[in-house]
Amino acid sequence: MIEFRRYNSVEAREIRDTVLDIFTRSYVDAIASGDPFESADAFGKRFDAYTRGAGFDLVIAHISDIAVGQSWGWPLGTESAWWGGLELDDATIDRAEFVAEDGKRTFALSEIMVDADHAGKGLAHSLHDELLRPRGEQRGTLLVRPDNERAYAAYRRWGWSRVGTLTPRWDDAPTFDALVRALS
């Protein structure tokens, strides 16, 4: 049976080792690739930065009291850099309006990961739904590598649609497809 546990930013920092452990068991191939963006050190730095923001929300899935997956995100505030570098697919969309944030409009789903031993069993979808279930924002956004066919197909099934591309301001960050979905 799966048990979900929810953590705010302070609580998440207290279990940082668990978060990093899930990452290393989930991103085995990515870490082995040697891509600096996928290193455990780079991931840890991003996690530390994310947990400094207001509204950070982490859900960890446990099976037999072992942490086997996690998902997290936060609401985009007025000063959020999330949309920096966004290239919209539809030139008729007013970019300024699309990226205007107030802390209540958009929830950024930053990570979903499941350790390799539990992948492919629906746990990622359960984590996705558990994280988003209580959210009050109008829409969600997430970034996915265009060549990550498995994740991309899942996101489409779960109601996400591409709006453009985005390269985060992190060192060595790749260009992602930016997806959105209505939440409320």
Backbone as JSON Lines, residues from 0, in Angstrom:
{"i":0,"aa":"M","n":[0.84,-1.19,0.0],"ca":[0.0,0.0,0.0],"c":[0.88,1.25,0.0]}
{"i":1,"aa":"I","n":[0.47,2.24,-0.74],"ca":[1.21,3.5,-0.84],"c":[0.72,4.46,0.24]}
{"i":2,"aa":"E","n":[1.66,5.08,0.92],"ca":[1.35,6.13,1.87],"c":[2.01,7.41,1.37]}
{"i":3,"aa":"F","n":[1.24,8.49,1.26],"ca":[1.78,9.77,0.85],"c":[2.0,10.65,2.09]}
{"i":4,"aa":"R","n":[3.14,11.32,2.11],"ca":[3.44,12.26,3.19],"c":[3.78,13.6,2.54]}
{"i":5,"aa":"R","n":[3.2,14.65,3.08],"ca":[3.35,16.0,2.52],"c":[4.24,16.83,3.44]}
{"i":6,"aa":"Y","n":[5.11,17.66,2.81],"ca":[6.07,18.48,3.54],"c":[6.09,19.9,2.99]}
{"i":7,"aa":"N","n":[6.2,20.88,3.87],"ca":[6.41,22.26,3.43],"c":[7.92,22.47,3.26]}
{"i":8,"aa":"S","n":[8.33,23.67,2.97],"ca":[9.74,23.94,2.69],"c":[10.65,23.64,3.87]}
{"i":9,"aa":"V","n":[10.25,24.02,5.05],"ca":[11.08,23.78,6.24],"c":[11.21,22.29,6.48]}
{"i":10,"aa":"E","n":[10.11,21.58,6.43],"ca":[10.13,20.13,6.64],"c":[10.91,19.42,5.54]}
{"i":11,"aa":"A","n":[10.8,19.91,4.31],"ca":[11.52,19.3,3.19],"c":[13.03,19.42,3.38]}
{"i":12,"aa":"R","n":[13.48,20.57,3.83],"ca":[14.92,20.73,4.08],"c":[15.41,19.78,5.17]}
{"i":13,"aa":"E","n":[14.54,19.47,6.13],"ca":[14.91,18.56,7.2],"c":[15.1,17.12,6.71]}
{"i":14,"aa":"I","n":[14.48,16.78,5.59],"ca":[14.61,15.42,5.04],"c":[15.36,15.45,3.71]}
{"i":15,"aa":"R","n":[16.26,16.4,3.56],"ca":[17.02,16.57,2.32],"c":[17.72,15.27,1.89]}
{"i":16,"aa":"D","n":[18.27,14.53,2.83],"ca":[18.97,13.28,2.49],"c":[18.01,12.28,1.83]}
{"i":17,"aa":"T","n":[16.78,12.23,2.31],"ca":[15.78,11.34,1.7],"c":[15.45,11.79,0.29]}
{"i":18,"aa":"V","n":[15.3,13.08,0.1],"ca":[15.01,13.64,-1.23],"c":[16.14,13.3,-2.2]}
{"i":19,"aa":"L","n":[17.38,13.49,-1.77],"ca":[18.53,13.18,-2.63],"c":[18.64,11.68,-2.9]}
{"i":20,"aa":"D","n":[18.32,10.87,-1.91],"ca":[18.35,9.42,-2.1],"c":[17.34,8.98,-3.15]}
{"i":21,"aa":"I","n":[16.13,9.52,-3.09],"ca":[15.13,9.19,-4.11],"c":[15.63,9.63,-5.48]}
{"i":22,"aa":"F","n":[16.22,10.81,-5.57],"ca":[16.76,11.28,-6.85],"c":[17.78,10.29,-7.4]}
{"i":23,"aa":"T","n":[18.74,9.87,-6.59],"ca":[19.8,8.99,-7.1],"c":[19.26,7.62,-7.49]}
{"i":24,"aa":"R","n":[18.18,7.17,-6.87],"ca":[17.58,5.89,-7.25],"c":[16.64,6.03,-8.44]}
{"i":25,"aa":"S","n":[16.23,7.26,-8.75],"ca":[15.29,7.51,-9.84],"c":[15.98,7.91,-11.14]}
{"i":26,"aa":"Y","n":[17.04,8.67,-11.04],"ca":[17.73,9.22,-12.21],"c":[19.05,8.49,-12.47]}
{"i":27,"aa":"V","n":[19.04,7.19,-12.32],"ca":[20.25,6.38,-12.45],"c":[20.93,6.62,-13.8]}
{"i":28,"aa":"D","n":[20.19,6.49,-14.89],"ca":[20.78,6.66,-16.23],"c":[21.21,8.1,-16.48]}
{"i":29,"aa":"A","n":[20.41,9.06,-16.05],"ca":[20.75,10.47,-16.25],"c":[22.03,10.83,-15.5]}
{"i":30,"aa":"I","n":[22.15,10.36,-14.28],"ca":[23.36,10.63,-13.5],"c":[24.57,9.98,-14.17]}
{"i":31,"aa":"A","n":[24.4,8.74,-14.63],"ca":[25.49,8.01,-15.28],"c":[25.92,8.65,-16.6]}
{"i":32,"aa":"S","n":[25.06,9.45,-17.19],"ca":[25.39,10.08,-18.48],"c":[26.51,11.09,-18.35]}
{"i":33,"aa":"G","n":[26.73,11.6,-17.14],"ca":[27.77,12.6,-16.93],"c":[27.31,14.02,-17.24]}
{"i":34,"aa":"D","n":[26.06,14.21,-17.62],"ca":[25.51,15.54,-17.88],"c":[25.57,16.33,-16.57]}
{"i":35,"aa":"P","n":[26.29,17.46,-16.56],"ca":[26.44,18.21,-15.3],"c":[25.1,18.66,-14.71]}
{"i":36,"aa":"F","n":[24.11,18.91,-15.54],"ca":[22.8,19.33,-15.04],"c":[22.14,18.22,-14.24]}
{"i":37,"aa":"E","n":[22.45,16.96,-14.57],"ca":[21.83,15.81,-13.92],"c":[22.63,15.27,-12.74]}
{"i":38,"aa":"S","n":[23.7,15.92,-12.36],"ca":[24.5,15.44,-11.24],"c":[23.74,15.61,-9.93]}
{"i":39,"aa":"A","n":[24.08,14.78,-8.96],"ca":[23.45,14.88,-7.65],"c":[23.74,16.23,-7.0]}
{"i":40,"aa":"D","n":[24.95,16.75,-7.22],"ca":[25.31,18.06,-6.66],"c":[24.45,19.17,-7.24]}
{"i":41,"aa":"A","n":[24.29,19.17,-8.56],"ca":[23.46,20.2,-9.21],"c":[22.01,20.08,-8.76]}
{"i":42,"aa":"F","n":[21.52,18.85,-8.68],"ca":[20.16,18.62,-8.22],"c":[19.98,19.15,-6.79]}
{"i":43,"aa":"G","n":[20.94,18.87,-5.92],"ca":[20.87,19.34,-4.55],"c":[20.84,20.86,-4.45]}
{"i":44,"aa":"K","n":[21.61,21.52,-5.28],"ca":[21.61,22.99,-5.29],"c":[20.25,23.53,-5.74]}
{"i":45,"aa":"R","n":[19.67,22.9,-6.75],"ca":[18.34,23.34,-7.19],"c":[17.31,23.11,-6.09]}
{"i":46,"aa":"F","n":[17.36,21.95,-5.46],"ca":[16.43,21.65,-4.37],"c":[16.55,22.7,-3.26]}
{"i":47,"aa":"D","n":[17.76,23.03,-2.88],"ca":[17.97,24.03,-1.83],"c":[17.36,25.37,-2.22]}
{"i":48,"aa":"A","n":[17.53,25.76,-3.47],"ca":[16.96,27.03,-3.94],"c":[15.43,26.97,-3.96]}
{"i":49,"aa":"Y","n":[14.88,25.87,-4.44],"ca":[13.42,25.75,-4.52],"c":[12.77,25.82,-3.14]}
{"i":50,"aa":"T","n":[13.42,25.24,-2.15],"ca":[12.81,25.2,-0.82],"c":[12.92,26.53,-0.07]}
{"i":51,"aa":"R","n":[13.57,27.51,-0.67],"ca":[13.62,28.85,-0.07],"c":[12.39,29.66,-0.44]}
{"i":52,"aa":"G","n":[11.67,29.24,-1.48],"ca":[10.51,30.01,-1.96],"c":[9.26,29.75,-1.14]}
{"i":53,"aa":"A","n":[8.36,30.69,-1.22],"ca":[7.09,30.58,-0.51],"c":[6.2,29.52,-1.16]}
{"i":54,"aa":"G","n":[5.54,28.76,-0.33],"ca":[4.54,27.83,-0.81],"c":[5.06,26.49,-1.32]}
{"i":55,"aa":"F","n":[6.36,26.21,-1.13],"ca":[6.92,24.94,-1.6],"c":[6.11,23.79,-1.01]}
{"i":56,"aa":"D","n":[5.79,22.81,-1.85],"ca":[4.95,21.68,-1.45],"c":[5.58,20.4,-1.99]}
{"i":57,"aa":"L","n":[5.92,19.47,-1.09],"ca":[6.57,18.21,-1.44],"c":[5.69,17.05,-0.99]}
{"i":58,"aa":"V","n":[5.51,16.07,-1.89],"ca":[4.81,14.84,-1.53],"c":[5.78,13.69,-1.78]}
{"i":59,"aa":"I","n":[5.95,12.84,-0.76],"ca":[6.79,11.65,-0.9],"c":[5.9,10.42,-0.74]}
{"i":60,"aa":"A","n":[6.1,9.46,-1.65],"ca":[5.37,8.19,-1.6],"c":[6.22,7.18,-0.86]}
{"i":61,"aa":"H","n":[5.59,6.47,0.07],"ca":[6.26,5.42,0.84],"c":[5.54,4.1,0.6]}
{"i":62,"aa":"I","n":[6.31,3.07,0.43],"ca":[5.78,1.7,0.39],"c":[6.54,0.93,1.46]}
{"i":63,"aa":"S","n":[5.8,0.32,2.37],"ca":[6.42,-0.39,3.51],"c":[7.42,0.51,4.23]}
{"i":64,"aa":"D","n":[7.04,1.77,4.39],"ca":[7.83,2.78,5.09],"c":[9.14,3.15,4.39]}
{"i":65,"aa":"I","n":[9.29,2.77,3.12],"ca":[10.46,3.15,2.33],"c":[10.04,4.22,1.33]}
{"i":66,"aa":"A","n":[10.77,5.33,1.3],"ca":[10.48,6.41,0.36],"c":[10.87,5.96,-1.05]}
{"i":67,"aa":"V","n":[9.87,5.9,-1.96],"ca":[10.11,5.36,-3.3],"c":[9.83,6.36,-4.42]}
{"i":68,"aa":"G","n":[9.31,7.52,-4.1],"ca":[9.04,8.52,-5.13],"c":[8.68,9.85,-4.5]}
{"i":69,"aa":"Q","n":[8.75,10.9,-5.33],"ca":[8.44,12.23,-4.82],"c":[8.01,13.15,-5.94]}
{"i":70,"aa":"S","n":[7.27,14.16,-5.55],"ca":[6.84,15.2,-6.48],"c":[6.76,16.51,-5.69]}
{"i":71,"aa":"W","n":[7.14,17.59,-6.36],"ca":[7.05,18.87,-5.67],"c":[6.86,20.02,-6.64]}
{"i":72,"aa":"G","n":[6.49,21.14,-6.03],"ca":[6.32,22.37,-6.79],"c":[6.0,23.52,-5.85]}
{"i":73,"aa":"W","n":[5.62,24.65,-6.44],"ca":[5.31,25.85,-5.68],"c":[4.51,26.81,-6.55]}
{"i":74,"aa":"P","n":[3.77,27.72,-5.93],"ca":[3.06,28.73,-6.71],"c":[4.03,29.8,-7.2]}
{"i":75,"aa":"L","n":[3.83,30.25,-8.42],"ca":[4.71,31.28,-8.98],"c":[4.29,32.65,-8.47]}
{"i":76,"aa":"G","n":[5.23,33.33,-7.83],"ca":[4.98,34.66,-7.29],"c":[5.26,35.75,-8.31]}
{"i":77,"aa":"T","n":[5.01,36.97,-7.9],"ca":[5.17,38.11,-8.8],"c":[6.61,38.28,-9.28]}
{"i":78,"aa":"E","n":[7.56,37.86,-8.49],"ca":[8.98,38.01,-8.85],"c":[9.59,36.72,-9.41]}
{"i":79,"aa":"S","n":[8.75,35.76,-9.74],"ca":[9.24,34.46,-10.22],"c":[10.02,34.6,-11.53]}
{"i":80,"aa":"A","n":[11.12,33.87,-11.61],"ca":[11.93,33.83,-12.83],"c":[11.54,32.64,-13.72]}
{"i":81,"aa":"W","n":[10.51,31.89,-13.32],"ca":[10.12,30.67,-14.03],"c":[9.97,30.88,-15.53]}
{"i":82,"aa":"W","n":[9.28,31.93,-15.93],"ca":[8.96,32.13,-17.34],"c":[10.08,32.8,-18.13]}
{"i":83,"aa":"G","n":[11.18,33.16,-17.49],"ca":[12.29,33.77,-18.2],"c":[12.77,32.87,-19.33]}
{"i":84,"aa":"G","n":[12.91,33.4,-20.5],"ca":[13.37,32.61,-21.64],"c":[12.27,31.84,-22.35]}
{"i":85,"aa":"L","n":[11.01,32.01,-21.94],"ca":[9.9,31.31,-22.58],"c":[9.72,31.8,-24.01]}
{"i":86,"aa":"E","n":[9.66,30.85,-24.92],"ca":[9.31,31.13,-26.32],"c":[7.97,30.46,-26.58]}
{"i":87,"aa":"L","n":[6.92,31.26,-26.72],"ca":[5.58,30.71,-26.94],"c":[5.42,30.19,-28.36]}
{"i":88,"aa":"D","n":[4.71,29.1,-28.52],"ca":[4.43,28.53,-29.84],"c":[3.47,29.4,-30.64]}
{"i":89,"aa":"D","n":[2.49,29.97,-29.95],"ca":[1.43,30.74,-30.6],"c":[1.75,32.23,-30.5]}
{"i":90,"aa":"A","n":[2.1,32.83,-31.62],"ca":[2.48,34.25,-31.65],"c":[1.32,35.18,-31.33]}
{"i":91,"aa":"T","n":[0.09,34.68,-31.36],"ca":[-1.06,35.52,-31.06],"c":[-1.32,35.66,-29.55]}
{"i":92,"aa":"I","n":[-0.64,34.86,-28.75],"ca":[-0.8,34.96,-27.3],"c":[-0.01,36.16,-26.8]}
{"i":93,"aa":"D","n":[-0.64,36.96,-25.96],"ca":[0.02,38.11,-25.35],"c":[0.99,37.58,-24.29]}
{"i":94,"aa":"R","n":[2.29,37.66,-24.58],"ca":[3.29,37.08,-23.69],"c":[3.23,37.7,-22.3]}
{"i":95,"aa":"A","n":[3.12,39.03,-22.23],"ca":[3.09,39.71,-20.93],"c":[1.93,39.2,-20.08]}
{"i":96,"aa":"E","n":[0.79,39.01,-20.68],"ca":[-0.38,38.5,-19.96],"c":[-0.15,37.04,-19.55]}
{"i":97,"aa":"F","n":[0.44,36.25,-20.45],"ca":[0.63,34.83,-20.18],"c":[1.56,34.6,-18.99]}
{"i":98,"aa":"V","n":[2.59,35.42,-18.85],"ca":[3.59,35.21,-17.79],"c":[3.31,36.02,-16.52]}
{"i":99,"aa":"A","n":[2.26,36.82,-16.5],"ca":[1.92,37.62,-15.32],"c":[1.52,36.69,-14.16]}
{"i":100,"aa":"E","n":[2.22,36.82,-13.06],"ca":[1.96,35.94,-11.91],"c":[1.66,36.78,-10.67]}
{"i":101,"aa":"D","n":[0.85,36.19,-9.81],"ca":[0.48,36.89,-8.57],"c":[0.57,35.99,-7.33]}
{"i":102,"aa":"G","n":[1.14,34.81,-7.49],"ca":[1.24,33.88,-6.37],"c":[0.04,32.97,-6.23]}
{"i":103,"aa":"K","n":[-1.0,33.21,-7.04],"ca":[-2.22,32.4,-6.97],"c":[-2.64,31.86,-8.33]}
{"i":104,"aa":"R","n":[-2.02,32.33,-9.38],"ca":[-2.44,31.95,-10.73],"c":[-1.87,30.61,-11.19]}
{"i":105,"aa":"T","n":[-0.56,30.39,-10.97],"ca":[0.11,29.23,-11.55],"c":[0.9,28.45,-10.52]}
{"i":106,"aa":"F","n":[0.73,27.14,-10.53],"ca":[1.53,26.24,-9.71],"c":[2.56,25.57,-10.61]}
{"i":107,"aa":"A","n":[3.84,25.71,-10.26],"ca":[4.91,25.09,-11.03],"c":[5.19,23.71,-10.47]}
{"i":108,"aa":"L","n":[4.86,22.68,-11.23],"ca":[5.18,21.31,-10.85],"c":[6.59,21.07,-11.33]}
{"i":109,"aa":"S","n":[7.52,21.04,-10.41],"ca":[8.93,21.01,-10.77],"c":[9.48,19.6,-10.95]}
{"i":110,"aa":"E","n":[9.06,18.67,-10.12],"ca":[9.64,17.32,-10.18],"c":[8.61,16.24,-9.9]}
{"i":111,"aa":"I","n":[8.72,15.18,-10.64],"ca":[8.08,13.9,-10.32],"c":[9.15,12.86,-10.57]}
{"i":112,"aa":"M","n":[9.42,12.04,-9.57],"ca":[10.4,10.97,-9.78],"c":[10.03,9.76,-8.93]}
{"i":113,"aa":"V","n":[10.3,8.61,-9.51],"ca":[10.01,7.33,-8.87],"c":[11.26,6.48,-9.0]}
{"i":114,"aa":"D","n":[11.66,5.82,-7.91],"ca":[12.88,5.03,-8.0],"c":[12.72,3.91,-9.04]}
{"i":115,"aa":"A","n":[13.83,3.5,-9.6],"ca":[13.83,2.57,-10.73],"c":[13.08,1.28,-10.42]}
{"i":116,"aa":"D","n":[13.12,0.8,-9.2],"ca":[12.45,-0.45,-8.84],"c":[10.93,-0.34,-8.84]}
{"i":117,"aa":"H","n":[10.4,0.87,-8.8],"ca":[8.95,1.07,-8.74],"c":[8.4,1.8,-9.96]}
{"i":118,"aa":"A","n":[9.25,2.08,-10.92],"ca":[8.82,2.81,-12.13],"c":[7.9,1.93,-12.98]}
{"i":119,"aa":"G","n":[7.01,2.58,-13.72],"ca":[6.13,1.88,-14.64],"c":[4.93,1.21,-14.0]}
{"i":120,"aa":"K","n":[4.63,1.57,-12.76],"ca":[3.52,0.93,-12.03],"c":[2.43,1.93,-11.65]}
{"i":121,"aa":"G","n":[2.45,3.12,-12.24],"ca":[1.41,4.11,-11.96],"c":[1.72,5.02,-10.78]}
{"i":122,"aa":"L","n":[2.87,4.85,-10.17],"ca":[3.19,5.66,-9.0],"c":[3.41,7.13,-9.36]}
{"i":123,"aa":"A","n":[4.01,7.4,-10.51],"ca":[4.22,8.8,-10.92],"c":[2.87,9.51,-11.07]}
{"i":124,"aa":"H","n":[1.91,8.84,-11.66],"ca":[0.58,9.45,-11.81],"c":[-0.06,9.71,-10.45]}
{"i":125,"aa":"S","n":[0.1,8.76,-9.54],"ca":[-0.44,8.95,-8.19],"c":[0.22,10.12,-7.48]}
{"i":126,"aa":"L","n":[1.53,10.26,-7.63],"ca":[2.25,11.4,-7.04],"c":[1.77,12.71,-7.65]}
{"i":127,"aa":"H","n":[1.63,12.72,-8.97],"ca":[1.12,13.88,-9.7],"c":[-0.23,14.32,-9.13]}
{"i":128,"aa":"D","n":[-1.15,13.37,-9.04],"ca":[-2.5,13.68,-8.58],"c":[-2.51,14.11,-7.11]}
{"i":129,"aa":"E","n":[-1.71,13.45,-6.29],"ca":[-1.66,13.79,-4.86],"c":[-1.11,15.2,-4.65]}
{"i":130,"aa":"L","n":[-0.09,15.57,-5.41],"ca":[0.47,16.91,-5.29],"c":[-0.53,17.97,-5.75]}
{"i":131,"aa":"L","n":[-1.21,17.73,-6.85],"ca":[-2.09,18.74,-7.43],"c":[-3.49,18.79,-6.8]}
{"i":132,"aa":"R","n":[-3.92,17.71,-6.17],"ca":[-5.28,17.61,-5.63],"c":[-5.71,18.82,-4.8]}
{"i":133,"aa":"P","n":[-4.91,19.29,-3.84],"ca":[-5.39,20.4,-3.01],"c":[-5.07,21.8,-3.57]}
{"i":134,"aa":"R","n":[-4.44,21.87,-4.7],"ca":[-3.99,23.17,-5.21],"c":[-5.18,24.05,-5.58]}
{"i":135,"aa":"G","n":[-5.04,25.34,-5.32],"ca":[-6.09,26.29,-5.63],"c":[-5.78,27.2,-6.81]}
{"i":136,"aa":"E","n":[-4.6,27.04,-7.39],"ca":[-4.22,27.89,-8.53],"c":[-5.08,27.55,-9.75]}
{"i":137,"aa":"Q","n":[-5.16,28.51,-10.69],"ca":[-5.93,28.32,-11.91],"c":[-5.3,27.31,-12.85]}
{"i":138,"aa":"R","n":[-3.98,27.33,-12.92],"ca":[-3.28,26.47,-13.87],"c":[-1.99,25.94,-13.27]}
{"i":139,"aa":"G","n":[-1.5,24.9,-13.91],"ca":[-0.2,24.37,-13.55],"c":[0.72,24.48,-14.74]}
{"i":140,"aa":"T","n":[2.01,24.45,-14.47],"ca":[3.0,24.41,-15.53],"c":[4.08,23.42,-15.12]}
{"i":141,"aa":"L","n":[4.7,22.84,-16.11],"ca":[5.85,21.97,-15.88],"c":[6.73,21.99,-17.1]}
{"i":142,"aa":"L","n":[7.96,21.54,-16.93],"ca":[8.93,21.46,-18.02],"c":[9.29,20.01,-18.25]}
{"i":143,"aa":"V","n":[9.4,19.62,-19.51],"ca":[9.77,18.25,-19.86],"c":[10.74,18.29,-21.02]}
{"i":144,"aa":"R","n":[11.72,17.4,-20.96],"ca":[12.66,17.3,-22.09],"c":[11.88,16.77,-23.29]}
{"i":145,"aa":"P","n":[12.06,17.4,-24.45],"ca":[11.31,16.97,-25.63],"c":[11.57,15.53,-26.02]}
{"i":146,"aa":"D","n":[12.75,15.0,-25.69],"ca":[13.08,13.62,-26.07],"c":[12.71,12.59,-25.0]}
{"i":147,"aa":"N","n":[12.11,13.03,-23.9],"ca":[11.68,12.11,-22.85],"c":[10.28,11.61,-23.22]}
{"i":148,"aa":"E","n":[10.23,10.68,-24.15],"ca":[8.96,10.24,-24.72],"c":[8.02,9.63,-23.69]}
{"i":149,"aa":"R","n":[8.56,8.88,-22.75],"ca":[7.72,8.24,-21.74],"c":[7.01,9.28,-20.87]}
{"i":150,"aa":"A","n":[7.78,10.24,-20.36],"ca":[7.18,11.28,-19.52],"c":[6.23,12.15,-20.34]}
{"i":151,"aa":"Y","n":[6.64,12.49,-21.55],"ca":[5.82,13.36,-22.39],"c":[4.46,12.71,-22.65]}
{"i":152,"aa":"A","n":[4.46,11.44,-22.99],"ca":[3.21,10.73,-23.25],"c":[2.33,10.71,-22.01]}
{"i":153,"aa":"A","n":[2.94,10.51,-20.85],"ca":[2.17,10.51,-19.6],"c":[1.54,11.88,-19.36]}
{"i":154,"aa":"Y","n":[2.32,12.92,-19.51],"ca":[1.78,14.27,-19.28],"c":[0.61,14.57,-20.21]}
{"i":155,"aa":"R","n":[0.72,14.18,-21.44],"ca":[-0.4,14.4,-22.38],"c":[-1.64,13.64,-21.9]}
{"i":156,"aa":"R","n":[-1.47,12.39,-21.47],"ca":[-2.61,11.62,-20.97],"c":[-3.24,12.3,-19.75]}
{"i":157,"aa":"W","n":[-2.41,12.98,-18.96],"ca":[-2.88,13.61,-17.74],"c":[-3.4,15.03,-17.97]}
{"i":158,"aa":"G","n":[-3.51,15.45,-19.24],"ca":[-4.14,16.73,-19.56],"c":[-3.23,17.91,-19.81]}
{"i":159,"aa":"W","n":[-1.93,17.68,-19.88],"ca":[-0.99,18.78,-20.11],"c":[-0.81,19.03,-21.61]}
{"i":160,"aa":"S","n":[-0.6,20.29,-21.98],"ca":[-0.4,20.68,-23.37],"c":[0.81,21.61,-23.48]}
{"i":161,"aa":"R","n":[1.53,21.47,-24.57],"ca":[2.71,22.31,-24.82],"c":[2.28,23.72,-25.2]}
{"i":162,"aa":"V","n":[2.99,24.72,-24.63],"ca":[2.76,26.11,-25.01],"c":[4.01,26.74,-25.62]}
{"i":163,"aa":"G","n":[5.16,26.07,-25.49],"ca":[6.39,26.62,-26.04],"c":[7.61,25.91,-25.5]}
{"i":164,"aa":"T","n":[8.74,26.6,-25.56],"ca":[10.0,26.07,-25.05],"c":[10.57,27.03,-24.02]}
{"i":165,"aa":"L","n":[11.42,26.5,-23.16],"ca":[11.99,27.31,-22.1],"c":[13.32,26.71,-21.67]}
{"i":166,"aa":"T","n":[14.32,27.56,-21.54],"ca":[15.62,27.15,-21.0],"c":[15.78,27.83,-19.64]}
{"i":167,"aa":"P","n":[15.74,27.06,-18.55],"ca":[15.91,27.67,-17.22],"c":[17.28,28.33,-17.09]}
{"i":168,"aa":"R","n":[17.39,29.19,-16.12],"ca":[18.63,29.94,-15.91],"c":[19.66,29.18,-15.07]}
{"i":169,"aa":"W","n":[19.48,27.9,-14.87],"ca":[20.44,27.09,-14.14],"c":[21.63,26.78,-15.02]}
{"i":170,"aa":"D","n":[22.81,26.65,-14.43],"ca":[23.99,26.24,-15.18],"c":[23.73,24.93,-15.9]}
{"i":171,"aa":"D","n":[24.14,24.85,-17.15],"ca":[24.05,23.63,-17.97],"c":[22.63,23.16,-18.23]}
{"i":172,"aa":"A","n":[21.63,24.01,-18.0],"ca":[20.24,23.6,-18.21],"c":[19.95,23.38,-19.68]}
{"i":173,"aa":"P","n":[19.22,22.32,-19.98],"ca":[18.81,22.08,-21.36],"c":[17.57,22.93,-21.68]}
{"i":174,"aa":"T","n":[17.17,22.9,-22.92],"ca":[15.91,23.53,-23.32],"c":[14.8,22.5,-23.16]}
{"i":175,"aa":"F","n":[13.76,22.89,-22.47],"ca":[12.62,22.03,-22.2],"c":[11.41,22.51,-23.0]}
{"i":176,"aa":"D","n":[10.44,21.62,-23.16],"ca":[9.13,22.04,-23.61],"c":[8.36,22.48,-22.38]}
{"i":177,"aa":"A","n":[7.67,23.61,-22.47],"ca":[6.86,24.12,-21.39],"c":[5.42,23.68,-21.62]}
{"i":178,"aa":"L","n":[4.84,23.05,-20.6],"ca":[3.47,22.55,-20.68],"c":[2.61,23.26,-19.64]}
{"i":179,"aa":"V","n":[1.32,23.35,-19.92],"ca":[0.37,23.91,-18.97],"c":[-0.89,23.04,-18.92]}
{"i":180,"aa":"R","n":[-1.62,23.23,-17.85],"ca":[-2.88,22.49,-17.66],"c":[-3.74,23.27,-16.69]}
{"i":181,"aa":"A","n":[-5.05,23.31,-16.93],"ca":[-5.96,23.93,-16.0],"c":[-6.0,23.1,-14.72]}
{"i":182,"aa":"L","n":[-6.06,23.79,-13.57],"ca":[-6.14,23.1,-12.29],"c":[-7.48,23.28,-11.61]}
{"i":183,"aa":"S","n":[-8.07,24.46,-11.75],"ca":[-9.34,24.69,-11.04],"c":[-10.42,25.07,-12.02]}
